[in-house]
Structures are given as C-alpha cells and as structure tokens.
Short mmCIF file of C-alpha atoms in Angstrom, two decimals:
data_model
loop_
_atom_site.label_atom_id
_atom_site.label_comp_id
_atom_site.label_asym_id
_atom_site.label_seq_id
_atom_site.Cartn_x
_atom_site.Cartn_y
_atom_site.Cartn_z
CA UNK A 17 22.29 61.25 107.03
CA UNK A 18 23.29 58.13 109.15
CA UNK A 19 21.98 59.67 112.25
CA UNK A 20 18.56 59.87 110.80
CA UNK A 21 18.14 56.56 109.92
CA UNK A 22 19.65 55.61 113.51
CA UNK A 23 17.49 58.19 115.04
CA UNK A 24 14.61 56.56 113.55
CA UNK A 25 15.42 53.29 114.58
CA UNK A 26 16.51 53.92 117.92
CA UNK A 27 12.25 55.45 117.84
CA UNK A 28 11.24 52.41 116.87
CA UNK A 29 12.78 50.04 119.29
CA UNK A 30 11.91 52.31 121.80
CA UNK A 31 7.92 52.08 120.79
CA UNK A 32 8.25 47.92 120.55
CA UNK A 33 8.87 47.58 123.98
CA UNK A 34 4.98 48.92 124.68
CA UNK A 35 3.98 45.53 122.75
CA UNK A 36 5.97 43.87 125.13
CA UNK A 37 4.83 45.35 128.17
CA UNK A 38 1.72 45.17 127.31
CA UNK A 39 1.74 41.43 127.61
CA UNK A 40 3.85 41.27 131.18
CA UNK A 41 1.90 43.88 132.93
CA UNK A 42 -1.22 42.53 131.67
CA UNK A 43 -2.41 40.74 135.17
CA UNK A 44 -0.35 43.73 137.22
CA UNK A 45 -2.53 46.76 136.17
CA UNK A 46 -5.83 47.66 134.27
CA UNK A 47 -5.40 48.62 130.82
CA UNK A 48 -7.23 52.27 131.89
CA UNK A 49 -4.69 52.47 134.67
CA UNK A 50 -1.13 51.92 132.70
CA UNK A 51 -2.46 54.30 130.20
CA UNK A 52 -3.39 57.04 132.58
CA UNK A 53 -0.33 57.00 134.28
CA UNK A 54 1.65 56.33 131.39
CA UNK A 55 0.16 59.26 129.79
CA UNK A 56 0.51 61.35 133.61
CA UNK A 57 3.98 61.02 133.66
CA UNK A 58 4.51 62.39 129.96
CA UNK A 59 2.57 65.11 131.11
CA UNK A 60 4.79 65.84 135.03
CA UNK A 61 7.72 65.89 133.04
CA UNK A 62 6.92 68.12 130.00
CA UNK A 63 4.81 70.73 132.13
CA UNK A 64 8.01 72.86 133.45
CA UNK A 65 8.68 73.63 129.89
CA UNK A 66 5.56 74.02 128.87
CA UNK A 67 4.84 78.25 129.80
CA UNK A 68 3.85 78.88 126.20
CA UNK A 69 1.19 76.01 126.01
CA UNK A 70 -1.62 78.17 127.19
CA UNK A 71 -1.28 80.80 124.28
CA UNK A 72 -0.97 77.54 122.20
CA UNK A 73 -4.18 76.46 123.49
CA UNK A 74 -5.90 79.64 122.90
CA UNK A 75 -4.95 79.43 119.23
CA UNK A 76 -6.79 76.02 119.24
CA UNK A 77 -9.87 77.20 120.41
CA UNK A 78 -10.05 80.18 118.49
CA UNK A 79 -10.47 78.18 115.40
CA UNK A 80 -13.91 75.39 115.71
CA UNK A 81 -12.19 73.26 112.54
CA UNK A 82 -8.95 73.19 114.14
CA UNK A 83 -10.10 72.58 117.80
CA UNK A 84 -12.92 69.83 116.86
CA UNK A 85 -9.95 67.96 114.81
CA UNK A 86 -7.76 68.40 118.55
CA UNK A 87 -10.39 66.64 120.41
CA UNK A 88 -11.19 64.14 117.87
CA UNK A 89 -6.78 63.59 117.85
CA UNK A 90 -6.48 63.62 121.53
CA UNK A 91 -9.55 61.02 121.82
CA UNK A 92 -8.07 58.85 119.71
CA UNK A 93 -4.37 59.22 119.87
CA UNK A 94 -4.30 59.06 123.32
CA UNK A 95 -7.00 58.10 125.56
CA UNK A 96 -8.11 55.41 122.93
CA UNK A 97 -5.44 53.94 120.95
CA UNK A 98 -2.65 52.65 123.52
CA UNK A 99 -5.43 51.47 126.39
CA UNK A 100 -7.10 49.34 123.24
CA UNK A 101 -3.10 48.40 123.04
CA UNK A 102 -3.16 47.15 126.79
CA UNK A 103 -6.65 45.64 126.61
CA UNK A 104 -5.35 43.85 123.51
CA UNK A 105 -2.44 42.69 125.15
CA UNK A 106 -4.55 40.28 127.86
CA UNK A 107 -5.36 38.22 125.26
CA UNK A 108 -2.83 38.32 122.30
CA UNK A 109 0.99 37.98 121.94
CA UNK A 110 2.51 41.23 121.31
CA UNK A 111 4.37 39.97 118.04
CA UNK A 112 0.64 39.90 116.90
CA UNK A 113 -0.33 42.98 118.26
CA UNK A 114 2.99 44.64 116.30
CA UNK A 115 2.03 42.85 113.01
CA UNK A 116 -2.07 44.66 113.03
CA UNK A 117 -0.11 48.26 114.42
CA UNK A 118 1.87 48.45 111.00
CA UNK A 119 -2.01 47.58 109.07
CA UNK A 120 -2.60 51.60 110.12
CA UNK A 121 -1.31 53.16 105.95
CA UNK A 122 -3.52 50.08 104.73
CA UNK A 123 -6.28 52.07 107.21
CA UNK A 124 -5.34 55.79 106.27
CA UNK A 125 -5.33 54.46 102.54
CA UNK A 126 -8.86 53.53 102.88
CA UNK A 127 -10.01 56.43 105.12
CA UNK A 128 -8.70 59.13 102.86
CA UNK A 129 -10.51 57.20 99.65
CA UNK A 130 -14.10 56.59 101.31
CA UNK A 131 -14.62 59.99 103.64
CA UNK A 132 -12.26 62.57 101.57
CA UNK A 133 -12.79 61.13 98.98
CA UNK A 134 -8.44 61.64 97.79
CA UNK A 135 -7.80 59.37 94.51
CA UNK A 136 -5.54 56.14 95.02
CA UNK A 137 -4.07 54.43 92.84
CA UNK A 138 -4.18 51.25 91.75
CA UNK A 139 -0.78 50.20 92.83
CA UNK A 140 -1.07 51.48 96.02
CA UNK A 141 -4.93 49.65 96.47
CA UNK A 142 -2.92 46.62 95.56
CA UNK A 143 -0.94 47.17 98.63
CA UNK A 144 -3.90 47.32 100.79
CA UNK A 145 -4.67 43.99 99.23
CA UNK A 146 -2.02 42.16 100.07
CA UNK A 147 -1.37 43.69 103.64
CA UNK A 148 -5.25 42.83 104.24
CA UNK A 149 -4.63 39.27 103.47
CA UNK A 150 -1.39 38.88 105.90
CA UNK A 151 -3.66 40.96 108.20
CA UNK A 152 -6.42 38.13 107.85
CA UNK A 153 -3.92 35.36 107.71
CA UNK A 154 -2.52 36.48 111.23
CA UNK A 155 -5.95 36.75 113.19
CA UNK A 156 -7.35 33.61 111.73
CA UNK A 157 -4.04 31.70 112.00
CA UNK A 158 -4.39 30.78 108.08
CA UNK A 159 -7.95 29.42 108.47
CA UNK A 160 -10.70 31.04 107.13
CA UNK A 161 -13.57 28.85 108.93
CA UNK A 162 -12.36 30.64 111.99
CA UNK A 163 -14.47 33.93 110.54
CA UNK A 164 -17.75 31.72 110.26
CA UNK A 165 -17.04 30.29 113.20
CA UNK A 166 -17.05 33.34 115.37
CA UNK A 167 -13.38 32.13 117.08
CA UNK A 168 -11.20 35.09 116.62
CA UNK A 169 -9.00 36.18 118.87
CA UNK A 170 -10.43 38.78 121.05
CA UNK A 171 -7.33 40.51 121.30
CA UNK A 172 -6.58 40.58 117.85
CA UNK A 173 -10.09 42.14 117.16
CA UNK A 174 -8.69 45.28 120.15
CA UNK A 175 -5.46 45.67 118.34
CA UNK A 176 -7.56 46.25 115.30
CA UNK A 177 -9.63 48.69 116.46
CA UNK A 178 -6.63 50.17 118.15
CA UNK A 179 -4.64 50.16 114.66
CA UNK A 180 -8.22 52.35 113.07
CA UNK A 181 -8.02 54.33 115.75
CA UNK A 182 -4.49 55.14 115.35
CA UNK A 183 -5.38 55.75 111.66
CA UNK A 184 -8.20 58.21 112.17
CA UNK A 185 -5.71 60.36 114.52
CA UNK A 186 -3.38 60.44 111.93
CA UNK A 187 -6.25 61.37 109.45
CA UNK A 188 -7.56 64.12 111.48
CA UNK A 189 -4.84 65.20 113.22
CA UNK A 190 -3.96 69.08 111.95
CA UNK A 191 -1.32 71.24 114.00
CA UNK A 192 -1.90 75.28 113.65
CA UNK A 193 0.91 76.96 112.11
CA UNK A 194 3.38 78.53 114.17
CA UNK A 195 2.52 75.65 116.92
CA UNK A 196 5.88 73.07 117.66
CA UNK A 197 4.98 69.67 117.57
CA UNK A 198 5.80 69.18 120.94
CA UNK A 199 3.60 71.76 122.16
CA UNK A 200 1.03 70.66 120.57
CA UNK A 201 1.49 66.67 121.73
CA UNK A 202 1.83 68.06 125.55
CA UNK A 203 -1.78 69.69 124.66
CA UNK A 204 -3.27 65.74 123.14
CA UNK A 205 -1.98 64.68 126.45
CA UNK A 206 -3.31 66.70 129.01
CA UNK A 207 -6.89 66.32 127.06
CA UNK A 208 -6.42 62.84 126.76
CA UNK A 209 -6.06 62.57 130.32
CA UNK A 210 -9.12 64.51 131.31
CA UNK A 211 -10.92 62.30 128.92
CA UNK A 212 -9.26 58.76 130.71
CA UNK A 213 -9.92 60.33 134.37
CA UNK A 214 -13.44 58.88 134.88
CA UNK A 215 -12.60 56.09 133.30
CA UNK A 216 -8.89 55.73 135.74
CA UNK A 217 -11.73 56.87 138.64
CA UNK A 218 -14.07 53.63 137.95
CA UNK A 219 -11.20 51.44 138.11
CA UNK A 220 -10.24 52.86 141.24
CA UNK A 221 -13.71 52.82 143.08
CA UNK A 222 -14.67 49.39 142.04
CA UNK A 223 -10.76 48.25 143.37
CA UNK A 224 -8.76 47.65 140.86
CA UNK A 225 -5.76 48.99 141.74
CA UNK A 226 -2.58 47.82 140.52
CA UNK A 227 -0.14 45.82 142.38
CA UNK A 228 2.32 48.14 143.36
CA UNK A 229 5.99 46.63 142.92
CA UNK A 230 9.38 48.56 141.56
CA UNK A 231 8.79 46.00 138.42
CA UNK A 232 5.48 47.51 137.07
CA UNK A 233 6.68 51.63 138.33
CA UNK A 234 10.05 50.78 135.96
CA UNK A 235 7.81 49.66 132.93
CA UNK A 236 5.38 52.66 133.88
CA UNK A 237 8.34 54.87 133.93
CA UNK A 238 9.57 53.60 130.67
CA UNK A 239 6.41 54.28 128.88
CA UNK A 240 6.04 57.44 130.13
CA UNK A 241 9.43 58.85 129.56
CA UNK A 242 10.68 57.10 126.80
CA UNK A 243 8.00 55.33 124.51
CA UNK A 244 6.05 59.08 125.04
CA UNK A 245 8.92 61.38 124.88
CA UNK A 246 12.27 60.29 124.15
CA UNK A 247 10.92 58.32 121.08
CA UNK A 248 8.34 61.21 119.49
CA UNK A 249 11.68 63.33 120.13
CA UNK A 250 14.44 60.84 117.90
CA UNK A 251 11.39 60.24 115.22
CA UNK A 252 11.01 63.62 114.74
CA UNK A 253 15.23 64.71 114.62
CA UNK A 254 15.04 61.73 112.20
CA UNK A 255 12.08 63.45 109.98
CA UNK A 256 14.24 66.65 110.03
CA UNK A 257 17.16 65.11 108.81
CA UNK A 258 16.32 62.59 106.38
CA UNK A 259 12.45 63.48 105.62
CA UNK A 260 9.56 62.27 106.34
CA UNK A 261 9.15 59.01 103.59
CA UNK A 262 12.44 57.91 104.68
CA UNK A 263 11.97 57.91 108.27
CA UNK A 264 8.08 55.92 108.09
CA UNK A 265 10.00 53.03 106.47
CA UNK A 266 11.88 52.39 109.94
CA UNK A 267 8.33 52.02 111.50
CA UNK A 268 7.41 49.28 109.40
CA UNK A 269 10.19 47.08 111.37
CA UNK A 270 8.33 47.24 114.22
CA UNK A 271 7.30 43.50 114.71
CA UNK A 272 11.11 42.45 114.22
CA UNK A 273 11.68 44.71 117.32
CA UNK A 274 9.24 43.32 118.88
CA UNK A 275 10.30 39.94 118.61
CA UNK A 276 13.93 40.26 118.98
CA UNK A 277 12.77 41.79 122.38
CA UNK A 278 10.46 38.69 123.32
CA UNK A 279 13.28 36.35 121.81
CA UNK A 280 16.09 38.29 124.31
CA UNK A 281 13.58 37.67 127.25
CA UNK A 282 11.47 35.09 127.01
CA UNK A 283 13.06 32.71 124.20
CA UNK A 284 9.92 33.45 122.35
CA UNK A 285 10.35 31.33 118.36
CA UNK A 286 8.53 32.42 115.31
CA UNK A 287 6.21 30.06 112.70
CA UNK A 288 5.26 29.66 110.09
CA UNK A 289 2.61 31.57 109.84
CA UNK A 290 3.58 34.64 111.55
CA UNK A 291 6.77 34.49 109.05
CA UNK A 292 4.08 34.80 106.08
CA UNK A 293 1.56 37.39 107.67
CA UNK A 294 4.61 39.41 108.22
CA UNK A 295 5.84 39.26 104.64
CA UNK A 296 2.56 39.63 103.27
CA UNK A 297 1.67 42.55 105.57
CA UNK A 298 5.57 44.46 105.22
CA UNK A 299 4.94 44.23 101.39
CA UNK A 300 1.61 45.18 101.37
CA UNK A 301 2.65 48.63 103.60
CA UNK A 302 5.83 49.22 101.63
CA UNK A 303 3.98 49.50 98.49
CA UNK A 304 1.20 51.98 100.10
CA UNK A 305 3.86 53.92 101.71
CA UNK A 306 6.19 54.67 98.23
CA UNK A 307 3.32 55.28 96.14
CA UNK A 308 1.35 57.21 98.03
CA UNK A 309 4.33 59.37 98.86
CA UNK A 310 5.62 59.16 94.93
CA UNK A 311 1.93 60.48 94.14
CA UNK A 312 2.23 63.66 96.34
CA UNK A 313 5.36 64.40 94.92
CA UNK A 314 3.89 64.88 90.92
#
C-alpha cells in the first residue's frame, strides 16, 4: 500500500517540474518546438517496444466512435494541452500555472453536466464553486475590476484554456478493450506529433530555432523521458495498487511541488494571495473528487 501512495507522488513531482521548465526555457525555445520534441523523444524511445501498436491501431480505426474520440484525445492531450502549457509559461509564474492545472475536475464536473448531460450533485457543484472562486482570485490577484478592466494575465488566460483542454481529453478519451494503456498513449503521441509537425515546420522556416545548449537538451530530455514516460508509468503502478480515487488525490499537490521546486532553485516566496487561491482551489477539487467518486460507487 505504501508504494502506491509513493508511486503516486514520486508521478507528481515528476510532472511539476514541466511548470518549472516551462518558465526557464521560455526565451530558449518556441512553445511548438519544446513540445514537438518533447513529445519526439517519448515517441524514439517507446517505438522498439512498440511491434504490436499497428494491430492496436487497426482496432482504432475499425470502430468511427472509438477512432473520432482518438483524434479528438490526441489533439488535445497532446499537441494542444502542454504547448498552451509552454505558451502560458512566457507570461505567468509556474506556481500559477500549477494552481489553474488542478481547476481540470472543476472542468470535467461541468463538461459531463452541460454536454452528457450526467447528474451532479449538489455537494460536489459546491466544490466547483469554491475552486472557481480561488481560480478567479488567482488570475485577478483578488481584484475583481481587473475583469472590467480587460488586465488579465495573458498567461493565466493559456493555462486556462490549457486546463479545458486537458479536461475535454479526459472527457473523451476511451481506450478499446484489450488495448494497454501504454499502447494506446504511444498511439496519442505519434498522432499528436503529425498534428504539431506543420506547426514545428513554421517555426522552423520563419527561424525560430532554439538555442542549442546542453541546458535546454537536459530539460528536453527530462520531459521527454520522464514527465512523458517514467511518470504515466509510477501513476499508473500507483492506480493498480491503491486504486484509482486514492491515487488522483496525490495530483492535487501539484502546486506545492511546484513551489518547493522554484523555492530549491530560485528562492521563489509565497503570498498571500496565492496561499488563499490555493486553499480555496485544493478544497474546492477535494470535494469534487470524493463525491463524484462516492456517487459512482452507489
């Protein structure tokens, strides 16, 4: 049992560092580039093990329901929701950027009561409440006027459209039966990538190309290896071991990752107001997540 909760953690911290990087990189490398080759490198290093995936893929497209929810996952889970992360992360601080990224059950709350129309109830809409208002609190910095005033933070505005995005994957997001997990992420990836190439191609023609030191390869590395892989492998071990409601609660820690990571390395301190957003918003989640979960169970 204790090596699923560690397992789950160790997932975690491993994700918080993208928040991080996000920010350093941020005048290195386009946000189109570090996701490409972030998502490249997942791809080089799962592809020797990876003989089966064409059956796999077959299956897929067999099956229009399946295969239309595929595309719409790989679109969103990775082409569109960690280069919104790196876009973001030119213009916010990543403790922010972790803060919105735990808003996505608030999201999947709302997106399974408006288009599937699934019943919630009203302790769990009470969550959404509350993490709303440390969501709002955040990205106007505890004044409202900011809204009327047009002054938000652009990058807080990306990280929220990253955080939907993130939500509609996990809405859509349906794996055949018979189909591992893994097989089925190394599939997400490789149509992600097709999807980011003209995009990684633009960049290149019109010369962005990123500065190439061993600083920026070791954080491309690291995303690609172990925020991709190593950490979708622990979270999963974790799910096996001590479930699935269990293991989610570890994700909610993310911004404390996050800033003990930009505390080790850049002496980064907290405030007010990013203490409050985060109790707000870590209430507001824990609530969705143990009664939505206590509602499936009945």
């Amino acid at each position: 049992m204790v090596r699923g909760y560690i397992y789950s953690l160790l997932a975690v911290a491993l994700w918080s560092a993208n928040f991080v990087i996000a920010n350093v990189v941020s005048s290195e490398i386009t946000p189109i580039e570090l996701s490409f080759y972030r998502w490249l490198i997942a791809f080089m290093v799962l592809l020797p093990f990876m003989r089966s995936a064409l059956n796999s893929a077959k299956t897929i497209v067999k099956d229009r329901t399946i295969f239309l929810s595929f595309i719409a996952a790989s679109l969103l889970g990775i082409s569109t929701f960690n280069t919104l992360i790196y876009m973001a992360g030119r213009y916010t601080s990543s403790i922010n950027m972790s803060l919105i990224a735990v808003m996505s059950p608030a999201f999947i709350t709302i997106i399974n009561r408006i288009f599937l129309g699934r019943p919630v109830r009203g302790i769990t809409w009470f969550g959404v409440l509350l993490a709303t208002v440390g969501c709002v609190v955040l990205i106007t910095k505890g004044n409202l006027t900011i809204l009327t005033g047009l002054q938000v933070s652009l990058g807080d505005i990306l990280m929220l459209f990253s955080a939907i995005s993130f939500s509609v994957y996990a809405v859509v997001q349906r794996i055949p039966k018979g189909m591992s997990h893994i097989e089925y992420l190394f599939l997400m990836i490789f149509a992600g990538l097709v999807a980011l190439f003209p995009f990684y191609l633009t960049d290149m023609f019109i010369g962005n190309n990123f500065h190439v030191n061993l600083t920026t390869l070791s954080y491309i590395l690291y995303l690609g290896i172990f925020s991709s892989l190593i950490a979708f492998y622990l979270w999963n071990r974790s799910i096996g071991i001590i479930g699935s409601m269990q293991t989610g609660v570890a994700y909610y820690l993310l911004p404390l990752f996050v800033f003990l990571i930009d505390y080790i390395a850049f002496r980064t301190e907290l405030n007010n107001l990013i203490v409050s957003s985060f109790l707000l918003i870590f209430g507001g989640v824990i609530i969705i997540h143990f009664t939505r979960h206590e509602k499936r169970a009945k």
